[in-house]
Coordinates of C-alpha atoms and ligand atoms in Angstrom, one line a residue:
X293 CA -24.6 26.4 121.3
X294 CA -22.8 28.4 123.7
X295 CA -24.9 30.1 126.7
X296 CA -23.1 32.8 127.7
X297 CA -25.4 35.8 126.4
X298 CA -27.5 36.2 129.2
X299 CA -24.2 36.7 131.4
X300 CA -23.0 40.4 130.0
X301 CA -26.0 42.3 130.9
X302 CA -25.8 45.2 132.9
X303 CA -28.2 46.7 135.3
X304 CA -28.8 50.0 133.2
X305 CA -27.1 52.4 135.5
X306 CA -23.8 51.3 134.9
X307 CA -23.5 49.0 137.5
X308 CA -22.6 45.1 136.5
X309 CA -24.4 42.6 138.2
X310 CA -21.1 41.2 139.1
X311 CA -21.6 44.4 141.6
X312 CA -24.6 43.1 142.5
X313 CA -23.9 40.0 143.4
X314 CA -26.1 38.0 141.1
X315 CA -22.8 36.0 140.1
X316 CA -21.4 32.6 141.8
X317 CA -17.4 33.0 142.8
X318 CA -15.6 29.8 141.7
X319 CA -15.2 29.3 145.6
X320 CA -19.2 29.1 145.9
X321 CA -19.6 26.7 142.7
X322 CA -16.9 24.3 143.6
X323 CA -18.1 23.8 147.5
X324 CA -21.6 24.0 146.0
X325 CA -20.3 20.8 143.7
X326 CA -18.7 19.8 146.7
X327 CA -21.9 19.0 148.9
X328 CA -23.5 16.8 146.2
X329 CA -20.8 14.6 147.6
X330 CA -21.7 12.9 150.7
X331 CA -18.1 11.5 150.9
X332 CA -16.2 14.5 150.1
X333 CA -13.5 15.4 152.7
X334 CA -13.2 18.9 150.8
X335 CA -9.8 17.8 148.9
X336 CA -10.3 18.5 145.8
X337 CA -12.3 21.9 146.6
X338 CA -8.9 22.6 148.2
X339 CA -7.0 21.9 145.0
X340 CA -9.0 23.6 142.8
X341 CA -8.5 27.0 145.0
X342 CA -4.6 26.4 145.3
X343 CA -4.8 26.7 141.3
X344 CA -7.5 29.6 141.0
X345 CA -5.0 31.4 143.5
X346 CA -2.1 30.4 140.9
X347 CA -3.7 31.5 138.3
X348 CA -4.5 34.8 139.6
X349 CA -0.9 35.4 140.9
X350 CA 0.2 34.7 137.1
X351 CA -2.4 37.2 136.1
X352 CA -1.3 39.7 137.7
X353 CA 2.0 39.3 136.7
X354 CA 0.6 38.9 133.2
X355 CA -0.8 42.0 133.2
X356 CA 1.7 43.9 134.3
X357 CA 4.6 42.0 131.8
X358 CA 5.8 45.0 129.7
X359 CA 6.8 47.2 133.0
X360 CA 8.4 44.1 135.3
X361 CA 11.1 42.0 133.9
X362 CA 9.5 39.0 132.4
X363 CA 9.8 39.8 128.5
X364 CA 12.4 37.6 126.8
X365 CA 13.8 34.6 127.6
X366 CA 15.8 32.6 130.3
X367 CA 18.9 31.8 128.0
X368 CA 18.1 28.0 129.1
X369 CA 15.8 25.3 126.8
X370 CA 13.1 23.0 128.6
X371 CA 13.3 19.1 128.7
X372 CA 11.8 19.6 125.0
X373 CA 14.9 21.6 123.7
X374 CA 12.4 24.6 123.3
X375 CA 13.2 28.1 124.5
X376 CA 12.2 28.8 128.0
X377 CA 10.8 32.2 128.1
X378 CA 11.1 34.2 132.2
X379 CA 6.9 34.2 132.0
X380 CA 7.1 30.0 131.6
X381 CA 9.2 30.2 134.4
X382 CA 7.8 32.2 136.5
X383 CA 4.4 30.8 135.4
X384 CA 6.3 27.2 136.9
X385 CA 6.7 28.8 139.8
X386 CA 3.9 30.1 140.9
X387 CA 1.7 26.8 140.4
X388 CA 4.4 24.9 142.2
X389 CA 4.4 27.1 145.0
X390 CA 0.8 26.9 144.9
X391 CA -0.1 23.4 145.0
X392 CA 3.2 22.8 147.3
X393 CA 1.7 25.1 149.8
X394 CA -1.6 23.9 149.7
X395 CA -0.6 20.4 150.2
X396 CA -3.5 18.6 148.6
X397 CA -1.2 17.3 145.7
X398 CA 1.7 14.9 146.0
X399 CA 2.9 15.0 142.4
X400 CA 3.7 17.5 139.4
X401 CA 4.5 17.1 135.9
X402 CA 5.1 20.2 134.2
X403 CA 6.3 21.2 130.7
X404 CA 8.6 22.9 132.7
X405 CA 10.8 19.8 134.4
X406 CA 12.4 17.2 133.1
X407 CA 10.9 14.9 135.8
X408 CA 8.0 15.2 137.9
X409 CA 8.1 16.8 141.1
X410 CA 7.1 14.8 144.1
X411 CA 6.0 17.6 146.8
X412 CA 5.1 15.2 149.6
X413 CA 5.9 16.2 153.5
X414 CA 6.3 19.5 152.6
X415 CA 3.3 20.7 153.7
X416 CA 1.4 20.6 157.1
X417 CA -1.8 21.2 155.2
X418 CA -3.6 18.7 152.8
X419 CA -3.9 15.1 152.4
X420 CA -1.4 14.8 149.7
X421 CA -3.4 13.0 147.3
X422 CA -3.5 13.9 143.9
X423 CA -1.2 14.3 141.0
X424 CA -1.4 17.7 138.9
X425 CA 0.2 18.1 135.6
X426 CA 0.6 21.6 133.9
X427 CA 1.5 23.4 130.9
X428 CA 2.0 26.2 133.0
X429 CA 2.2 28.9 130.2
X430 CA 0.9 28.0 126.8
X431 CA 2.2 29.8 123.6
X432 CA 4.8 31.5 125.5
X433 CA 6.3 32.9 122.2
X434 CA 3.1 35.1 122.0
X435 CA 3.9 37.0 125.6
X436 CA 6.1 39.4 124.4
X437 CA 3.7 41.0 121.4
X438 CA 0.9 40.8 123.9
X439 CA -1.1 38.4 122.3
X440 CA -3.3 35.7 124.5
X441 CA -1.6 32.9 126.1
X442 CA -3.1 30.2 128.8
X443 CA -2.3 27.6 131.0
X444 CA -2.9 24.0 131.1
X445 CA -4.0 21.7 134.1
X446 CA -4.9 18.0 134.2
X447 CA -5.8 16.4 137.5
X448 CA -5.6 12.5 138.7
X449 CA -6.1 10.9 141.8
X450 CA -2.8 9.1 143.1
X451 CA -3.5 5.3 142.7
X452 CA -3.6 3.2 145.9
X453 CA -0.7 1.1 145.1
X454 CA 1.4 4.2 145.5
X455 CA 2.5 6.1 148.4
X456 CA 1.9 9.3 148.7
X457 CA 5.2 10.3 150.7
X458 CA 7.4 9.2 148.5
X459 CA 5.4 9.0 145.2
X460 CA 6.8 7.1 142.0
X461 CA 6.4 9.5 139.1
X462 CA 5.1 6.6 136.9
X463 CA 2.2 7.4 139.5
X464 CA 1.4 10.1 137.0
X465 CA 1.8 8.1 134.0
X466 CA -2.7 7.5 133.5
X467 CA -4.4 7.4 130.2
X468 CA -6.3 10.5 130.1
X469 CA -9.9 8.7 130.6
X470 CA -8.2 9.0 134.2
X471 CA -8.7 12.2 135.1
X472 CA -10.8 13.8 138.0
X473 CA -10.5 17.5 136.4
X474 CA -9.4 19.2 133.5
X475 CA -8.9 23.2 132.8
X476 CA -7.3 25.5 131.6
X477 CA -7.0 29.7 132.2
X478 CA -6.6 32.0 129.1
X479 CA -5.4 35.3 129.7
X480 CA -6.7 37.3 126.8
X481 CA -9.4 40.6 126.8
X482 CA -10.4 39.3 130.2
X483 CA -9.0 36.2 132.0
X484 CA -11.0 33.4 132.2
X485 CA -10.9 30.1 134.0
X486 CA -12.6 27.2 132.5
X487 CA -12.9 23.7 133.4
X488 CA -14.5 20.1 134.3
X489 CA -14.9 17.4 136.4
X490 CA -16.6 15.2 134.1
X491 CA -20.2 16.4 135.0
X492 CA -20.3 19.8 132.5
X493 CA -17.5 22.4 131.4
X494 CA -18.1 25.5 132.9
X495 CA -16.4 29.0 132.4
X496 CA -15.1 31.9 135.2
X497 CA -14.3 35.3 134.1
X498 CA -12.0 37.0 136.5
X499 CA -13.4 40.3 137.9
X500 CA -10.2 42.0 138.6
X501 CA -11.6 45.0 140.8
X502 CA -12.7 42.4 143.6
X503 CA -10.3 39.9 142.3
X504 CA -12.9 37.0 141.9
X505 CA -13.3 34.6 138.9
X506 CA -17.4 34.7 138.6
X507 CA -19.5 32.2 136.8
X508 CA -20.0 34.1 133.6
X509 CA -20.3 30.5 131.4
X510 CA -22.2 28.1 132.5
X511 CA -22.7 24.7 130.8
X512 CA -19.8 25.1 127.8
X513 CA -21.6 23.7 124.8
X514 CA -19.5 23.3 122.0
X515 CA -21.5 23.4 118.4
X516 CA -21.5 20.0 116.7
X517 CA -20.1 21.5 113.3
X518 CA -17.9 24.5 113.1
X519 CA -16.5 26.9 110.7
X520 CA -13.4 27.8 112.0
X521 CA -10.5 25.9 111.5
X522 CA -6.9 26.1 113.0
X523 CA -3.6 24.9 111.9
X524 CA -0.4 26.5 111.1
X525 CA -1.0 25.7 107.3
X526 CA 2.9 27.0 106.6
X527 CA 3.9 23.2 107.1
X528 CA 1.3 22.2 104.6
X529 CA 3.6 20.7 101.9
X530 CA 4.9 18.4 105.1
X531 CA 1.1 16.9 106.1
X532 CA 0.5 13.8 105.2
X533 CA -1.4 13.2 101.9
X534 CA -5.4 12.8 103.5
X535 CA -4.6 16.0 105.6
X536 CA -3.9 18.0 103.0
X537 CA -7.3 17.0 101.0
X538 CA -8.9 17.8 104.4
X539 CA -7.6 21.0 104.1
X540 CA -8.4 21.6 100.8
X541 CA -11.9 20.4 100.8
X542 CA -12.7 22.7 103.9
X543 CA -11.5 25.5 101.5
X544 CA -13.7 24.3 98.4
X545 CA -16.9 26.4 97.9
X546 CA -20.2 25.0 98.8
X547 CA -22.5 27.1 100.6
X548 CA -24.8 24.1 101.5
X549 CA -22.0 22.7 104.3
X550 CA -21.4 26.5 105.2
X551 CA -18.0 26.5 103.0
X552 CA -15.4 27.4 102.4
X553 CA -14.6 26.9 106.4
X554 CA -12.3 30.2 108.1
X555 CA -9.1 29.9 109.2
X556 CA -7.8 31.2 112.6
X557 CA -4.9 30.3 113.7
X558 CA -3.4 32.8 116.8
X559 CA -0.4 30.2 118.0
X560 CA -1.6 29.9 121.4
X561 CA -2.8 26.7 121.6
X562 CA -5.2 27.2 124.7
X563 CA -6.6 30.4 123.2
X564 CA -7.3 28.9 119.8
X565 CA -8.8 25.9 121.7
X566 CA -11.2 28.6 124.0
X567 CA -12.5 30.4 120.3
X568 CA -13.4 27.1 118.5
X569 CA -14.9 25.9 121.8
X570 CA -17.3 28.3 121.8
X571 CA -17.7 29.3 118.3
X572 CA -17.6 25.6 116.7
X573 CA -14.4 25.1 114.9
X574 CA -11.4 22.5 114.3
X575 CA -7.7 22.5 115.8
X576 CA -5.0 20.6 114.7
X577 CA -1.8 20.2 115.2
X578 CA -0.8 16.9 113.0
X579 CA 2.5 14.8 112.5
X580 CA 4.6 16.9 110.4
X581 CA 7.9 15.1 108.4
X582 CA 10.3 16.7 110.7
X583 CA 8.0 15.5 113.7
X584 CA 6.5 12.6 113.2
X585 CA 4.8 12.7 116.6
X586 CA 3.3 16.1 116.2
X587 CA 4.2 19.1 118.9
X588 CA 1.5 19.6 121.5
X589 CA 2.4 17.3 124.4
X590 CA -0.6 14.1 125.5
X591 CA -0.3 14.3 129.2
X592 CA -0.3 18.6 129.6
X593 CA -2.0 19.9 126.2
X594 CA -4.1 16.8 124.7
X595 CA -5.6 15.1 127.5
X596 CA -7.0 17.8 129.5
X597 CA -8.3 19.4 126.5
X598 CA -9.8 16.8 125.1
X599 CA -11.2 15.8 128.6
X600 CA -12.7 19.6 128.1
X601 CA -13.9 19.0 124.7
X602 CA -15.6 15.8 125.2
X603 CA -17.6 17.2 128.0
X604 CA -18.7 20.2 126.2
X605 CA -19.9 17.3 123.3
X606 CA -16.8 17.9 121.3
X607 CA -14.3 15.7 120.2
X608 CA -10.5 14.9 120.3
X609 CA -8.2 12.3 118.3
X610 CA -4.9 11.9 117.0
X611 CA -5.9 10.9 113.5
X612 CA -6.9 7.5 114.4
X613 CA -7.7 6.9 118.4
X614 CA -9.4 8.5 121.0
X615 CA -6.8 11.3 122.6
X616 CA -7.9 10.2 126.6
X617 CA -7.2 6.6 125.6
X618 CA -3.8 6.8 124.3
X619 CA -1.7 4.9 127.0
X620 CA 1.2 7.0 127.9
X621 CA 4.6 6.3 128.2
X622 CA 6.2 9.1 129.7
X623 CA 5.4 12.4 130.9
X624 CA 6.5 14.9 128.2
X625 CA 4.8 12.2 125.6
X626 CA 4.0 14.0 121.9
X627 CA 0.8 13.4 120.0
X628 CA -0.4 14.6 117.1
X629 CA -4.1 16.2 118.1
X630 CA -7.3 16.9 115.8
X631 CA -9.8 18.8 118.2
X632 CA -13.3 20.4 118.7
X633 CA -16.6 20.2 117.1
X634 CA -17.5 16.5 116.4
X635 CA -18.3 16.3 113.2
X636 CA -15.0 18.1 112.3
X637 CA -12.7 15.9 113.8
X638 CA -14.5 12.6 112.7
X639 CA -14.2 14.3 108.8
X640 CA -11.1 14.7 109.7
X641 CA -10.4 11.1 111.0
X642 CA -11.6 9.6 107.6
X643 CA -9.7 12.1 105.7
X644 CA -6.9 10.4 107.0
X645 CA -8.1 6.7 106.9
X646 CA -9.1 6.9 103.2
X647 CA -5.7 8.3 102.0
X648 CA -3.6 5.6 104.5
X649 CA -6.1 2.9 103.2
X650 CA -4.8 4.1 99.5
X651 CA -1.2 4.3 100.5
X652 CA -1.6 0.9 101.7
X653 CA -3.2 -0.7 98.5
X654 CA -0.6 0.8 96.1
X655 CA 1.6 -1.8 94.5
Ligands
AHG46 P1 4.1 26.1 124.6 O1 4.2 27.6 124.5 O2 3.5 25.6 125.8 O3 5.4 25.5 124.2 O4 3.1 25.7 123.4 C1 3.2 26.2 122.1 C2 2.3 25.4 121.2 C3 0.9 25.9 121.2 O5 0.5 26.8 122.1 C4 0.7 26.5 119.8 O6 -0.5 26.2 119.3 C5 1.8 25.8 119.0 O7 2.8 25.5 119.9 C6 2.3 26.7 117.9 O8 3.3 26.0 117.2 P2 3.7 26.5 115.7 O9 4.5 27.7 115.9 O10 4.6 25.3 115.2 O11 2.5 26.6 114.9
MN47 MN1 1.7 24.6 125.4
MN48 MN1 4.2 25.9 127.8

């Protein structure tokens, strides 16, 4: 079960605690994290500020979006022939400007680019050694109604077989077991930051009158079996046979397995993911006729949240495999993903396996 109760009390008086201190900053947990380390030379804590500093700038832009000119789109399409809204770009921006200043990362891939961007020697700062992809704005379509959107951030070390001043962007090319960190920033009621380094998920809300993000969600524990599920069920005619019994038995009536299951579906993929997270719940975004390979994107939108979900005791797949040990071919790579509590997405995963195991028997 989640644990965040015990993190919204207030002092009686009107006064948060947050006021009174009795809150971690992100900057206190990560260099807290950071002394367990003997070895650490304080890289990594470096990172992860560069992006909690992103993500604030993009906050406050977010916040501010129907009175500065980022509604609407760019008039251009991304590498994914997808419309680029101004708050994707912008969003691009400011992580790039980010991670370039800080100089702790060598390498982006970002939904944004068509290749990755190598940012070596342009910093004085940093040792230049890790590789950062981002979905820099998630369910951009959403920004201009106002409705929650996030962004996406997966973190690998740059292998030793390549240099770091001029860095090959196969470099960034890792199977999602891989990663060093995964996490991902939802701006929604409030704007949180959650993420892991494979020891935990833990959650940051952003307290926007001292402009911190404050441990508010420690140890993310996702329930084991959900209710919720999440898939934009207007392509149903196009799933594939064992999804759409999947979907139909979560609908059947049986109050003994808590169903029929609820559907929520808001669009933005990281805010979908954040609800089921902590609520218990299923997302999927499956192969569809028209896309056989599904939408969401493996290196920027599968692997670090199923790095997220796994370490919360969740679960995430394609259908068939293990999402962090897909091997990818290249960087803007599609997957369908089936995501969340455990004993969802294995349901799920024989769903699929029974109804191919059919198709494959018929005459
Ligand atoms: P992005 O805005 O980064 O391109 O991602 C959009 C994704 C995801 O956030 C969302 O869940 C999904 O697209 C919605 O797609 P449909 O409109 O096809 O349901
Ligand atoms: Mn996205
Ligand atoms: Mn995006």
């Amino acid at each position: 079960m989640t644990n965040q109760s015990h993190s919204w009390s207030h002092a009686g008086d009107g006064t948060s605690e947050a006021e009174l201190g009795s809150f971690k900053t992100l900057e206190q947990f990560i260099l807290e994290r950071q002394d367990q380390f003997s070895h650490s030379t304080g890289a990594f804590s470096r990172l992860l500020r560069d992006i909690g500093l992103a993500a604030k700038t993009v906050n406050r832009d977010m916040r501010r979006a129907g009175l500065i000119d980022v509604y609407g789109s760019t008039g251009e399409t991304n590498v994914q022939g997808e419309v680029q809204q101004k708050m994707d770009a912008l969003a691009h921006r400011e992580f790039t400007r980010a991670l370039r200043r800080g100089g702790e990362c060598c390498l982006i891939g970002s939904e944004e680019h068509a290749e990755a961007i190598p940012l070596s020697g342009t910093s004085e700062e940093g040792d230049g050694k890790y590789i950062v992809l981002l979905d820099p704005l998630d369910g951009s379509s959403n920004i201009d109604v106002n409705v929650s959107v996030g962004t996406i951030f997966s973190i690998y070390r740059l292998p030793d077989e390549y240099s770091k001043d001029e860095p090959d962007p196969d470099a960034a090319l890792q199977p999602g077991t891989q990663q060093v960190a995964a996490g991902y920033v939802v701006y929604g009621s409030s704007t949180m930051l959650v993420y892991t380094t494979g020891n935990g998920v833990n959650g940051f809300t952003l307290d926007p009158s001292i402009g911190e993000f404050l441990l508010s969600h420690p140890d993310i524990q996702t329930p084991t079996r959900g209710r919720l599920f999440s898939i934009n069920s207007g392509y149903y005619h196009s799933f594939e046979e064992g999804l759409r019994e999947y979907l139909d038995w979560l609908q059947e009536r049986d109050p003994e397995t808590n169903r029929p299951a609820k559907t929520r579906y808001i669009g933005s993929f990281v805010s979908d993911f954040h609800r089921n997270l902590l609520k218990g719940g299923i997302y999927m975004y499956p192969a569809t006729e028209g896309s056989p390979d599904g939408k969401l994107r493996l290196m920027y939108e599968a692997n670090p949240m199923g790095f997220i979900a796994e370490q919360a005791g969740g679960a995430a797949s394609d259908g068939h495999t293990r999402i962090l040990e897909k091997t990818p071919d290249k960087l803007h790579q599609r997957t369908p993903l089936f995501i969340g509590s455990e004993e969802m997405v294995r349901r799920a995963e024989s769903f699929l396996e029974e109804t191919s195991d059919r198709a494959s028997a018929r005459p």
